[in-house]
CSV table of C-alpha atoms in Angstrom, one decimal:
chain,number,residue,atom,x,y,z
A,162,UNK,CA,-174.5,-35.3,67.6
A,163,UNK,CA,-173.7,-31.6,68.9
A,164,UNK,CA,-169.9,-33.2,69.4
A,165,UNK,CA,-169.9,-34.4,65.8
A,166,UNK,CA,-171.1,-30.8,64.3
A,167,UNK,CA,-168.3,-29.2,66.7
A,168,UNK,CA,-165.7,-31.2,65.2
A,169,UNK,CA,-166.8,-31.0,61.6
A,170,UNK,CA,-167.5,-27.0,61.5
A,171,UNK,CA,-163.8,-26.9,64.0
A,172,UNK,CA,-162.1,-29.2,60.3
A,173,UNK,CA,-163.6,-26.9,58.1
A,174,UNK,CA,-161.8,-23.7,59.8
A,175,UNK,CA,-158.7,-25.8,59.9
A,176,UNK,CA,-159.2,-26.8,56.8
A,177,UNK,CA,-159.9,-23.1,56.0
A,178,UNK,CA,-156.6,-21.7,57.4
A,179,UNK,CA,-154.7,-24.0,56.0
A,180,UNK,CA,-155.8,-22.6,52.1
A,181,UNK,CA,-155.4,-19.4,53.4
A,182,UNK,CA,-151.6,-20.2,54.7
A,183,UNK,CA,-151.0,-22.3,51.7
A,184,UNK,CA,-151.9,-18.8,49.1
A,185,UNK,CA,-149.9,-16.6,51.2
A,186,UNK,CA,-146.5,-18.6,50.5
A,187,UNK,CA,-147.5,-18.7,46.7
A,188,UNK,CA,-145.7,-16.2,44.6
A,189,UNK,CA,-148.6,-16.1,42.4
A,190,UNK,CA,-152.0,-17.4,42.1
A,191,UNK,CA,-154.1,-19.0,39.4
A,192,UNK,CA,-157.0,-17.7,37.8
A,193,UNK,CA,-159.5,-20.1,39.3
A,194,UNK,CA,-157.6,-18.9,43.2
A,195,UNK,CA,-157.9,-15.0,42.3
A,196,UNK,CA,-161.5,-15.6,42.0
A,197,UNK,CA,-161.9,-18.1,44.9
A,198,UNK,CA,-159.8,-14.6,46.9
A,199,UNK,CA,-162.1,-11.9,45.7
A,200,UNK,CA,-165.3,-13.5,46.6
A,201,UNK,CA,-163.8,-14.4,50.0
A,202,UNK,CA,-162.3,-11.0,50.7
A,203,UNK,CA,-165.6,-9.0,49.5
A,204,UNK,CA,-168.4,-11.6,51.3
A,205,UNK,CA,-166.0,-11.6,54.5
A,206,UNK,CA,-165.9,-8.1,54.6
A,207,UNK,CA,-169.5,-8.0,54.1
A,208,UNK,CA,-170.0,-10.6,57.0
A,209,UNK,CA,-167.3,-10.4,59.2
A,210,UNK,CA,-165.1,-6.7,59.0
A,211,UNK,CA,-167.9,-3.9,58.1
A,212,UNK,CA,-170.3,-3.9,55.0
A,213,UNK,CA,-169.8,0.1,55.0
A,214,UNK,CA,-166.4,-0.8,53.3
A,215,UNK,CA,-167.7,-1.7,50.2
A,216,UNK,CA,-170.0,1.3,49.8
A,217,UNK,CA,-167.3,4.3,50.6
A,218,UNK,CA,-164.6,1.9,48.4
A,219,UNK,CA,-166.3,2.6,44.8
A,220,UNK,CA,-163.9,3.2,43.3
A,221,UNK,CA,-161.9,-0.2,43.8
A,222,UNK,CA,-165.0,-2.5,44.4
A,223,UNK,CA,-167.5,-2.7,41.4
A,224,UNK,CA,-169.4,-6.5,42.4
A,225,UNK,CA,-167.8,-9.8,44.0
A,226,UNK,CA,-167.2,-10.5,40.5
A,227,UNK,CA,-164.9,-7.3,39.7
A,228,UNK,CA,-163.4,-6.1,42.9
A,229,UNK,CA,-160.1,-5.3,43.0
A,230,UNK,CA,-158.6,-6.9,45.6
A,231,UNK,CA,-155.0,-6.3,45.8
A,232,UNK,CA,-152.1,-8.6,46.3
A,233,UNK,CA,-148.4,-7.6,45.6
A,234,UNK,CA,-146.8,-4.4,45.1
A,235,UNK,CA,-143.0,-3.5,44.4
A,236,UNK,CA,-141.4,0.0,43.3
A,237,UNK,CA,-144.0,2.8,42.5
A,238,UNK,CA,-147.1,0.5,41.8
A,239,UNK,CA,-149.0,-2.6,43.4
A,240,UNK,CA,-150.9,-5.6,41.7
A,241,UNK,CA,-154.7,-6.9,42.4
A,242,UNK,CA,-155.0,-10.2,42.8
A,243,UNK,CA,-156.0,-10.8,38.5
A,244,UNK,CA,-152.4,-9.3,37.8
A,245,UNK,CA,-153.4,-6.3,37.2
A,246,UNK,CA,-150.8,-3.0,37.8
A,247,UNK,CA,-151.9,0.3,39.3
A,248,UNK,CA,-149.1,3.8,39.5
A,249,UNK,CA,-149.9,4.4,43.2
A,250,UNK,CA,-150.7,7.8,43.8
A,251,UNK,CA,-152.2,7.2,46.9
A,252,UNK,CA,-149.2,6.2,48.7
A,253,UNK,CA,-151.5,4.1,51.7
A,254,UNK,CA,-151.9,7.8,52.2
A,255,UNK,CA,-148.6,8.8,52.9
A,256,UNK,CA,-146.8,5.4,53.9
A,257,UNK,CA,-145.0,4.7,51.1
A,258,UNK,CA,-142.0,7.2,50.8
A,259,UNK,CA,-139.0,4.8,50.0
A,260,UNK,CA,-141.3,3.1,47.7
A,261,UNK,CA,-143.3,-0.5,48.0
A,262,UNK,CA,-140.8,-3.1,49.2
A,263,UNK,CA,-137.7,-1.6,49.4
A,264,UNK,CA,-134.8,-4.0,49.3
A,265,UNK,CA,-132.9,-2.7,52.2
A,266,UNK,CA,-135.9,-2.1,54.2
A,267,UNK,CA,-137.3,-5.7,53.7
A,268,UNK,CA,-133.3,-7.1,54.3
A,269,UNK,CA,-133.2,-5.6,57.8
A,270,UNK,CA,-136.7,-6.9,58.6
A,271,UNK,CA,-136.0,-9.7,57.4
A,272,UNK,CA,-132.7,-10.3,59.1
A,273,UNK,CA,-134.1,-9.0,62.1
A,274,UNK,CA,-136.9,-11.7,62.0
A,275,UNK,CA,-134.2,-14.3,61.7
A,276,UNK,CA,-132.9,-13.1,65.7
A,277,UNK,CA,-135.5,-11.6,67.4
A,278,UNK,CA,-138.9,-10.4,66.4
A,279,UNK,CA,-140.5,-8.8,69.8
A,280,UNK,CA,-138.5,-7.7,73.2
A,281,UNK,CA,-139.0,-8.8,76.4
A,282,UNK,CA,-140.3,-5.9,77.7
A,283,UNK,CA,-137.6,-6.3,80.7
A,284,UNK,CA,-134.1,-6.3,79.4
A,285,UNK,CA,-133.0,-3.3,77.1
A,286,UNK,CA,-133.8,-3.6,73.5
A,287,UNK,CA,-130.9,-1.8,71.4
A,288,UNK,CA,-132.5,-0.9,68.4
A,289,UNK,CA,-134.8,1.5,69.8
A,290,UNK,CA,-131.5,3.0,71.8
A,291,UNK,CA,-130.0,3.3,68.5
A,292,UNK,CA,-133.2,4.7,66.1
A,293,UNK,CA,-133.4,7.2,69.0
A,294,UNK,CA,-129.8,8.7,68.7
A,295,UNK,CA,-130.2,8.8,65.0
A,296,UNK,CA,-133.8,10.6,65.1
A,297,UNK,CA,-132.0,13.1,67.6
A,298,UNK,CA,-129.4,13.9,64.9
A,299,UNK,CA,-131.4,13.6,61.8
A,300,UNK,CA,-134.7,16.1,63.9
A,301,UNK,CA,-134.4,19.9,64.2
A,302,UNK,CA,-132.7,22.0,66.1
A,303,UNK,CA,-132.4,20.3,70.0
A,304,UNK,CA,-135.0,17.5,69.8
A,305,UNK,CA,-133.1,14.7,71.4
A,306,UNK,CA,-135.4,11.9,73.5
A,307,UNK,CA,-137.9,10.0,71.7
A,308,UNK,CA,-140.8,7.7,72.5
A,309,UNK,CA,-141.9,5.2,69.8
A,310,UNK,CA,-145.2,4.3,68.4
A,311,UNK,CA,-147.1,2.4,65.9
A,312,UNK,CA,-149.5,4.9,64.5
A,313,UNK,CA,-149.9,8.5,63.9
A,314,UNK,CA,-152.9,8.8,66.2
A,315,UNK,CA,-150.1,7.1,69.2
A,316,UNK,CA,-147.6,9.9,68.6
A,317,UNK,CA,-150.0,12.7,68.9
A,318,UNK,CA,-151.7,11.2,72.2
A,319,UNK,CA,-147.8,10.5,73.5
A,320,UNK,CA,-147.5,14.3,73.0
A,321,UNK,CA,-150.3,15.6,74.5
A,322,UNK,CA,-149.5,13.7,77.5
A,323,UNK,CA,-145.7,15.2,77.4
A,324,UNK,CA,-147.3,19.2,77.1
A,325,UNK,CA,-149.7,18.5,80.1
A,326,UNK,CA,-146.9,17.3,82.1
A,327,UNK,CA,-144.9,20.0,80.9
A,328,UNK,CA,-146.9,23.0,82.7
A,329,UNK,CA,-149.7,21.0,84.1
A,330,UNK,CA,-151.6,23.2,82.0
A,331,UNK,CA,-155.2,21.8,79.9
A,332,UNK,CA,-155.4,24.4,77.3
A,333,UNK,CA,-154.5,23.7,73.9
A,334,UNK,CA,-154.7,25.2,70.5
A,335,UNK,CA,-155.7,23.1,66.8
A,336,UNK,CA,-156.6,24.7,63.8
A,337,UNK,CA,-159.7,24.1,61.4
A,338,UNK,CA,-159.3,21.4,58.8
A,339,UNK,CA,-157.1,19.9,60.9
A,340,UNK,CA,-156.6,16.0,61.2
A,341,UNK,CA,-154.4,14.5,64.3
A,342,UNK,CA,-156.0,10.8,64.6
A,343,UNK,CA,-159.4,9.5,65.9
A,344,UNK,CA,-158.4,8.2,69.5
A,345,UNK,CA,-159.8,10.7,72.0
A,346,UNK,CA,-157.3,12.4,72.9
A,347,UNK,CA,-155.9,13.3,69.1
A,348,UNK,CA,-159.7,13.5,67.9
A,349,UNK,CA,-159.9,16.3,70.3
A,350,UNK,CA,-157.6,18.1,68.0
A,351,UNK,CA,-159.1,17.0,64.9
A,352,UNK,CA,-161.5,19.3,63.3
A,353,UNK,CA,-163.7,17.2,61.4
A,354,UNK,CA,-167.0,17.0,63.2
A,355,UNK,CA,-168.5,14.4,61.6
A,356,UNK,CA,-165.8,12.3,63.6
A,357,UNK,CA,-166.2,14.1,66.4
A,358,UNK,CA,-170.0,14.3,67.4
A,359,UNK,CA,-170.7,10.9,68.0
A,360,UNK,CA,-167.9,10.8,70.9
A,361,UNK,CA,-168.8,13.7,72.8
A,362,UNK,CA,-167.5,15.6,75.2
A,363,UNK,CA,-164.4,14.7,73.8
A,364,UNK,CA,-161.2,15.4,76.3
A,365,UNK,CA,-161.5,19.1,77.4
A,366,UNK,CA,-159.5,22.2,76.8
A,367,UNK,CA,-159.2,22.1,73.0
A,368,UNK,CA,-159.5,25.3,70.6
A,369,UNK,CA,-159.9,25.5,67.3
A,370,UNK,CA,-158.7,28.4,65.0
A,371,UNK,CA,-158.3,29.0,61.5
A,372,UNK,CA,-155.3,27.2,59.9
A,373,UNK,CA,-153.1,30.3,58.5
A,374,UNK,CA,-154.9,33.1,60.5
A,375,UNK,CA,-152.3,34.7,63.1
A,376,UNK,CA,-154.4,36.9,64.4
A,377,UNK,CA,-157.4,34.7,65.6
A,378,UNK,CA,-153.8,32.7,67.1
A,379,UNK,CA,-152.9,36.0,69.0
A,380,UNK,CA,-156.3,36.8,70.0
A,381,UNK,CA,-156.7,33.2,71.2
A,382,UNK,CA,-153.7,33.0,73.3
A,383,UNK,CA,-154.9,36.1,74.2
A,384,UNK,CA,-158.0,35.5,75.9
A,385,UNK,CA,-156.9,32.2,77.3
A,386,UNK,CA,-154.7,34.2,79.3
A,387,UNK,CA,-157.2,37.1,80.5
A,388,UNK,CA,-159.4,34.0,81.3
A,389,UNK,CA,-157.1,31.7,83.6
A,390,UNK,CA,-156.7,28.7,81.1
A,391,UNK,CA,-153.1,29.5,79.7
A,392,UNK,CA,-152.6,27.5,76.6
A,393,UNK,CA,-150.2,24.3,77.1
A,394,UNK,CA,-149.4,23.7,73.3
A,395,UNK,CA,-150.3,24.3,69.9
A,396,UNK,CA,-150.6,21.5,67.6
A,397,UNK,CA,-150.4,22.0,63.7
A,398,UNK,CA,-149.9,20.4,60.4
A,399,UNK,CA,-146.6,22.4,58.9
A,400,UNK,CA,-149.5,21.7,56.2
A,401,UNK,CA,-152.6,20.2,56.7
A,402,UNK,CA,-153.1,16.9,54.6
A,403,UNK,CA,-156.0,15.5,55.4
A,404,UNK,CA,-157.6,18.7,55.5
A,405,UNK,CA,-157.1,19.2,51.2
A,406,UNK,CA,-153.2,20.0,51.0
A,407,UNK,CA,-153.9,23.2,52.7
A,408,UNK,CA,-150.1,25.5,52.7
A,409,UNK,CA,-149.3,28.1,55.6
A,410,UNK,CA,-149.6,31.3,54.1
A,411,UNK,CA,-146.0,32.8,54.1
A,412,UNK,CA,-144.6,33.2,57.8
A,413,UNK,CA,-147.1,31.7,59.4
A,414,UNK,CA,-145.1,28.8,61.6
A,415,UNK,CA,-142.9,31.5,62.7
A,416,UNK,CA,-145.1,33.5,64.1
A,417,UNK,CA,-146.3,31.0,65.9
A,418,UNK,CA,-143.5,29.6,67.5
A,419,UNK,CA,-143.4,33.3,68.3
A,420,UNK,CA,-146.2,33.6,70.2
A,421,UNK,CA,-145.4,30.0,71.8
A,422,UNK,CA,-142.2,31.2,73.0
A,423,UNK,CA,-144.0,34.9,74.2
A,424,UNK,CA,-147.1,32.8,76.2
A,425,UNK,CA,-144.4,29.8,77.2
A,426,UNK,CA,-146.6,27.5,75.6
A,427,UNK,CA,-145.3,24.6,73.4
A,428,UNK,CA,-145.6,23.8,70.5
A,429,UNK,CA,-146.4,20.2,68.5
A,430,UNK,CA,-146.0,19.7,64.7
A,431,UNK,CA,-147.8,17.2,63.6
A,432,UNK,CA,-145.6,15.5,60.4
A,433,UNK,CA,-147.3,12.4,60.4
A,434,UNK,CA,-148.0,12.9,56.8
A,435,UNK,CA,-145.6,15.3,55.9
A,436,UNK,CA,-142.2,13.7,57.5
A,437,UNK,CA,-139.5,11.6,56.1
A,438,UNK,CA,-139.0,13.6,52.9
A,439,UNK,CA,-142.6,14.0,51.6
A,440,UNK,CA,-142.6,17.7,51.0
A,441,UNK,CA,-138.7,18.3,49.2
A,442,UNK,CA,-137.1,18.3,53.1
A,443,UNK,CA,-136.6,15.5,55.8
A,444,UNK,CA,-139.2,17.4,57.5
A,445,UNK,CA,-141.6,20.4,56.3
A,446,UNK,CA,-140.8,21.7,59.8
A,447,UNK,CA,-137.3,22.7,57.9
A,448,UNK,CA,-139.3,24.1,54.8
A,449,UNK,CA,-140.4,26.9,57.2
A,450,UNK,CA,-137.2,27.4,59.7
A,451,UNK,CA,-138.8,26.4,62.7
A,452,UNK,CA,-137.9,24.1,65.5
A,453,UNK,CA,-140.9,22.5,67.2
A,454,UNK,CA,-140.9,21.0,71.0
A,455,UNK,CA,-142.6,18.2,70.1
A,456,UNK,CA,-142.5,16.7,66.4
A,457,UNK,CA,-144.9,13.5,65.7
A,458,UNK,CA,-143.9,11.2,63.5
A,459,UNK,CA,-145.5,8.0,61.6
A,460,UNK,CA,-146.9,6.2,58.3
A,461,UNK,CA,-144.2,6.6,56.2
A,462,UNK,CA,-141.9,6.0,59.7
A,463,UNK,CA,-141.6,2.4,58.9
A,464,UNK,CA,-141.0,2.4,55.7
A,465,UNK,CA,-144.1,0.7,54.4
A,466,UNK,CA,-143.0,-2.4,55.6
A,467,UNK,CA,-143.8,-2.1,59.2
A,468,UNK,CA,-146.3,0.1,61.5
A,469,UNK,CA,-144.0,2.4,63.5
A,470,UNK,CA,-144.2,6.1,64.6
A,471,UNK,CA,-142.5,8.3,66.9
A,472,UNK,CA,-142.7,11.4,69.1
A,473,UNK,CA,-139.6,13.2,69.8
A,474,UNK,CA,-139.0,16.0,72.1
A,475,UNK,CA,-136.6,18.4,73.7
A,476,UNK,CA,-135.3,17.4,76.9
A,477,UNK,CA,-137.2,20.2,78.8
A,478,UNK,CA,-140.1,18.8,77.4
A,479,UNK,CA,-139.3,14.8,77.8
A,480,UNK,CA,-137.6,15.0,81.2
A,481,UNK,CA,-140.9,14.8,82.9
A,482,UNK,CA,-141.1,11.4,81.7
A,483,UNK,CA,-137.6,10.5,83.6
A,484,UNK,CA,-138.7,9.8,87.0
A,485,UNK,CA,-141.1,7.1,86.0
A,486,UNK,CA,-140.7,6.6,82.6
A,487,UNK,CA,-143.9,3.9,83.3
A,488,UNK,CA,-146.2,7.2,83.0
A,489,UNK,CA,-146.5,6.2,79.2
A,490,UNK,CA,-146.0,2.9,78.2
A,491,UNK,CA,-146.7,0.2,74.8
A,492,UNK,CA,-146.4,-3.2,74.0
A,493,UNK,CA,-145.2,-3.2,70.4
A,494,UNK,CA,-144.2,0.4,70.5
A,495,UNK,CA,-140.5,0.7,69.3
A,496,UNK,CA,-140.1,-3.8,68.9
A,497,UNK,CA,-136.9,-4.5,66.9
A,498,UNK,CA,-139.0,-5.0,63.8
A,499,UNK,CA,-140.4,-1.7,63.6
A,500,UNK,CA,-136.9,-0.2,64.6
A,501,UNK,CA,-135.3,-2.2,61.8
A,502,UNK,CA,-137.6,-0.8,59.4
A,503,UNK,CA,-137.4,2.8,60.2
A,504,UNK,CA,-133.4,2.4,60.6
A,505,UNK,CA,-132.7,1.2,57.2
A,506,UNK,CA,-135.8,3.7,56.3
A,507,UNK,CA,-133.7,6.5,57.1
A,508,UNK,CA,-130.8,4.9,55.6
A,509,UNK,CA,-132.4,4.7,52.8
A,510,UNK,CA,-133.6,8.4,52.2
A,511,UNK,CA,-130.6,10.0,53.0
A,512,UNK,CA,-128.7,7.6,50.8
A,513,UNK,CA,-130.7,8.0,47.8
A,514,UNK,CA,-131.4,11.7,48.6
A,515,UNK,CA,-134.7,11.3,48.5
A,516,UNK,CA,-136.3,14.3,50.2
A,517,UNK,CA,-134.2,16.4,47.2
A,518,UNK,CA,-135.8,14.2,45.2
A,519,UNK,CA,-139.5,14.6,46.0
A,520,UNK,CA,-138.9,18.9,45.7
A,521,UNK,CA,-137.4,18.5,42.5
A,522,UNK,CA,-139.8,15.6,40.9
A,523,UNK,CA,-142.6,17.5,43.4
A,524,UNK,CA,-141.8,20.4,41.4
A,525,UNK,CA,-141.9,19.0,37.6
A,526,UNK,CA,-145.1,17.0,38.7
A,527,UNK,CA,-146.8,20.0,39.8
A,528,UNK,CA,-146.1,21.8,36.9
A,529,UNK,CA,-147.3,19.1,34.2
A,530,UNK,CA,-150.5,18.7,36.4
A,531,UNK,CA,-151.2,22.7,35.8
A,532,UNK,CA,-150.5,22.3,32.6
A,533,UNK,CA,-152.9,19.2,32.3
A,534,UNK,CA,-155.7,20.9,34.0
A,535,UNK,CA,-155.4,23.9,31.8
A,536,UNK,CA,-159.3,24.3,29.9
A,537,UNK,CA,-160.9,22.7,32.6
A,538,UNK,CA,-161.5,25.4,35.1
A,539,UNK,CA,-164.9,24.5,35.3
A,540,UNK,CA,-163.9,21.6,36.6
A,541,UNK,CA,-161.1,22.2,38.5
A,542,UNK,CA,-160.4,25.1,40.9
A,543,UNK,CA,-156.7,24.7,41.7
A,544,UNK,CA,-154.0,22.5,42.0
A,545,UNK,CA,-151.0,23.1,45.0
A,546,UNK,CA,-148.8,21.3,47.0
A,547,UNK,CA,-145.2,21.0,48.3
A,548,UNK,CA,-142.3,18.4,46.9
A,549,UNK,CA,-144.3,14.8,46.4
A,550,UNK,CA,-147.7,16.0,48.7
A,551,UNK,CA,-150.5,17.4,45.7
A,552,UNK,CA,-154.0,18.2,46.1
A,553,UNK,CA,-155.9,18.9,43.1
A,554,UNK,CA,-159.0,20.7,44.1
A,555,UNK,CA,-162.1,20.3,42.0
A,556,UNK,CA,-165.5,22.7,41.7
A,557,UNK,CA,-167.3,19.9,43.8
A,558,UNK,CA,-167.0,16.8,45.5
A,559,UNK,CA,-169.0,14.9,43.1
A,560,UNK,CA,-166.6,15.9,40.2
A,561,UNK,CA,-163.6,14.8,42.4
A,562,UNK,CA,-164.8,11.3,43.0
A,563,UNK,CA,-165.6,10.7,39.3
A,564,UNK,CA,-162.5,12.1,38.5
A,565,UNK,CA,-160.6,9.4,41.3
A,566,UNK,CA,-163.0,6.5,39.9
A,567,UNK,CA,-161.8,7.6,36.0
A,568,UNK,CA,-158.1,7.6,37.4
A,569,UNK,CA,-158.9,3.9,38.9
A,570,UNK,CA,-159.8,2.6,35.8
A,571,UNK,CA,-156.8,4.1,33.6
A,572,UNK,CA,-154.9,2.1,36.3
A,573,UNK,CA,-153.8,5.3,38.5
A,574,UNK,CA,-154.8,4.9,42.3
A,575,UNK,CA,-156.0,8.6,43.8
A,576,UNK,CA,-158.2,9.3,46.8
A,577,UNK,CA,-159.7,12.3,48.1
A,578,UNK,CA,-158.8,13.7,51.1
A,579,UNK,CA,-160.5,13.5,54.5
A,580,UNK,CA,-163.4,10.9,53.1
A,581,UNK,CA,-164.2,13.9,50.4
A,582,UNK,CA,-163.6,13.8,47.2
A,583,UNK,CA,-163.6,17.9,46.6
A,584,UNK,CA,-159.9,17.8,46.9
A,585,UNK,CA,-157.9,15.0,45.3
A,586,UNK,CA,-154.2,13.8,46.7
A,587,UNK,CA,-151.1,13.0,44.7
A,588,UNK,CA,-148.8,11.2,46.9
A,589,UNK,CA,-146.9,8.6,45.2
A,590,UNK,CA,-143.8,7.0,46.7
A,591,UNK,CA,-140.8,9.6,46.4
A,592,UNK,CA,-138.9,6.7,44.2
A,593,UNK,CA,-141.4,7.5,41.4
A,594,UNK,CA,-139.9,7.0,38.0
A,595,UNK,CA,-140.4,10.4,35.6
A,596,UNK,CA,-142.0,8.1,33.0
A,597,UNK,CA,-144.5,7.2,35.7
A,598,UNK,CA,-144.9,10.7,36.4
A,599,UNK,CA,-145.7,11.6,32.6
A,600,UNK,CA,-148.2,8.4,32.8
A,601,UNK,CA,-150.0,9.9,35.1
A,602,UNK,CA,-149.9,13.4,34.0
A,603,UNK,CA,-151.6,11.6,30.2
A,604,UNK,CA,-154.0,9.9,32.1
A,605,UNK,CA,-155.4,13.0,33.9
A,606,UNK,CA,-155.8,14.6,30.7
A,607,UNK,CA,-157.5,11.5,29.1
A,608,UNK,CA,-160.2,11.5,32.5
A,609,UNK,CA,-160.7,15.3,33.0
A,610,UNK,CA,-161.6,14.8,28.8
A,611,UNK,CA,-164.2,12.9,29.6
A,612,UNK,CA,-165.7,14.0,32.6
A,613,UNK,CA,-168.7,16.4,32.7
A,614,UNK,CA,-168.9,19.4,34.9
């Protein structure tokens, strides 16, 4: 009997999978299979991936009968699984720089697919050889060696590793607001403590100043110093994303790379979120004129298509990793896949100028939006950001999420930013057409109507 009920709960999964396989090849579903989907994907994350999910998702999930569960995306916008189109402004929260799907980012996957999907581990791989000599001409100033990733949170670890090696010093400098990953090593950095408390004592040696406040930097460095724990790096946002689109105030970076070079300590930009072309330059790092020692890179890395990131470094910095360059290793880190992606990526954003793009669109967006805002004051308390990378600030959080929610159902995906709401992001891919960028600008005039302060 117990054999019999093996076998028959054993077909069903088959039987299962098999549906599942059988919608992924179809280029569109019916509308008795979009229904069948979205009770699936909402009782299965319910039951099976976390409940919390549908509580923090609002926005996008009203009951099993109305979620929207997405399902194809292409150009500036993405498709739930009913057929309906969103403008993404979201941007998978930064991923989507070349856009959803782009043709020669797909092609080289693709074709890569056809050959070889995953290395050996043994023999050496060429793609990564050859991403890495174009990162070291595209990065600034003398970053040359890289190590690759597949997340933001990998890159920053990977350079925490390289700055301790570096001086075999502990000591290293974040800011406030900032947001480096949740692994411990880059939660360490992060300064959000509701992430934070539940993992204490995180890894040692980490201090946090205010983002934009030189002085607290010098004094910090400072102290450190008087006190025997001389600082190994500093790690920063060129601007801080997750932390509300927060902008160095004017001369900030340099000074810091000042004092890095004064107190021989490195220094890390974090451009997870603001690399390949989202603020107006390949990297913000060029916005300000500085050269970091370490640059971490991801999300939009891979061009949407596939997860990739990278860490690349000078050669005093990376050498340490020459003698056994088994000290820090991954599996998928830097496959021919992800290479692939993040070649024809780059191909693709110097090609179509895209970086130029995002200042100039970044600028005329940002422009609209204060125009848009304008007689709402007490509802909104600013609007800044830098090429394609907005944050619209509200009075309060509560505001900000009925704001996002309004935007949802005009079929305009926002979010807030570091699970708040206070302060909305604008990040749609830098392929964004102008019309879409007037749509957007009407429909936050239509919402911020109709929402009470």
């Amino acid at each position: 009997m117990r054999n019999t009920v093996e076998k028959t709960k054993g077909q069903e999964i088959r039987d299962y999978m098999e549906k599942v396989l059988d919608l992924i090849e179809k280029p569109e579903v019916t509308a008795e299979e979009a229904k069948w989907i979205t009770n699936e994907t909402v009782n299965s994350f319910k039951e099976y991936v976390n409940p919390g999910f549908l509580e923090y998702r609002k926005t996008v999930t009203l009951d099993t009968q109305f979620a929207a569960v997405e399902w194809s995306d292409e150009g500036a916008c993405f498709k739930d699984v009913n057929g309906n189109q969103y403008i993404d402004c979201l941007g998978g929260f930064g991923i989507y720089n070349v856009g959803h799907r782009h043709p020669k980012v797909v092609k080289a996957v693709e074709h890569q697919l056809q050959r070889q999907a995953l290395h050996s581990q043994d023999l050496l791989d060429p793609l990564r050889a050859m991403l890495a000599k174009i990162l070291a001409e595209i990065t600034p100033g003398d970053l040359k060696y890289s190590f690759f990733t597949n997340s933001g949170t990998e890159s920053v670890e990977a350079a925490l590793k390289l700055a301790k090696m570096h001086s075999n010093r502990t000591t290293f400098i974040a800011a406030t607001r900032a947001f480096h990953g949740k692994s411990l090593g880059s939660l360490s950095g992060t300064a959000k403590g509701m992430f934070r408390k539940p993992f204490l004592p995180l890894v040692p040696g980490f201090r946090h100043v205010p983002f934009g406040d030189i002085d607290m930097m010098r004094k910090t460095f400072e102290i450190c110093a008087l006190v025997g724990e001389d600082v190994a790096a500093v790690l920063l946002e060129p601007i801080q994303g997750e932390g509300g689109i927060i902008l160095p105030p004017e001369g900030y970076l340099q000074e810091v790379r000042v004092l890095c070079d004064e107190y021989d300590a490195l220094l890390i930009l974090d451009e997870v979120q603001t690399g390949m072309g989202r603020t107006g330059k390949m990297f913000a790092a060029e916005l300000y004129g500085v050269v970091p020692d370490i640059l971490c890179l991801a999300k939009a890395f891979g061009g949407g298509i596939m997860p990739a990131g990278a860490v690349v470094a000078k050669e005093k910095v990376f050498k340490n990793f020459f003698n056994n360059p088994f000290m820090h290793t991954t599996t998928f880190g830097g496959n021919p896949l992800a290479c692939a992606a993040a070649i024809a990526t780059i191909s693709v954003l110097l090609e179509e100028d895209l970086p130029a793009r995002a200042a100039e669109v970044g600028d005329y967006f940002l422009a609209r939006l204060k125009e848009a805002v304008k007689g709402h004051e007490d509802k909104v308390l600013e609007i800044r950001g830098k090429g394609l990378m907005i944050g619209i600030e509200f009075q309060n959080d509560a505001i900000g999420y009925n704001f996002a929610k309004g935007m949802f159902d005009e079929g305009v995906l926002v979010a807030g930013t570091l699970v708040n709401s206070k302060t909305i992001r604008i990040e749609p891919p830098l392929t964004i057409a102008v019309e879409e960028v007037n749509q957007v600008v009407a429909t936050v005039e239509k919402v911020l109507s109709k929402l009470k302060a």
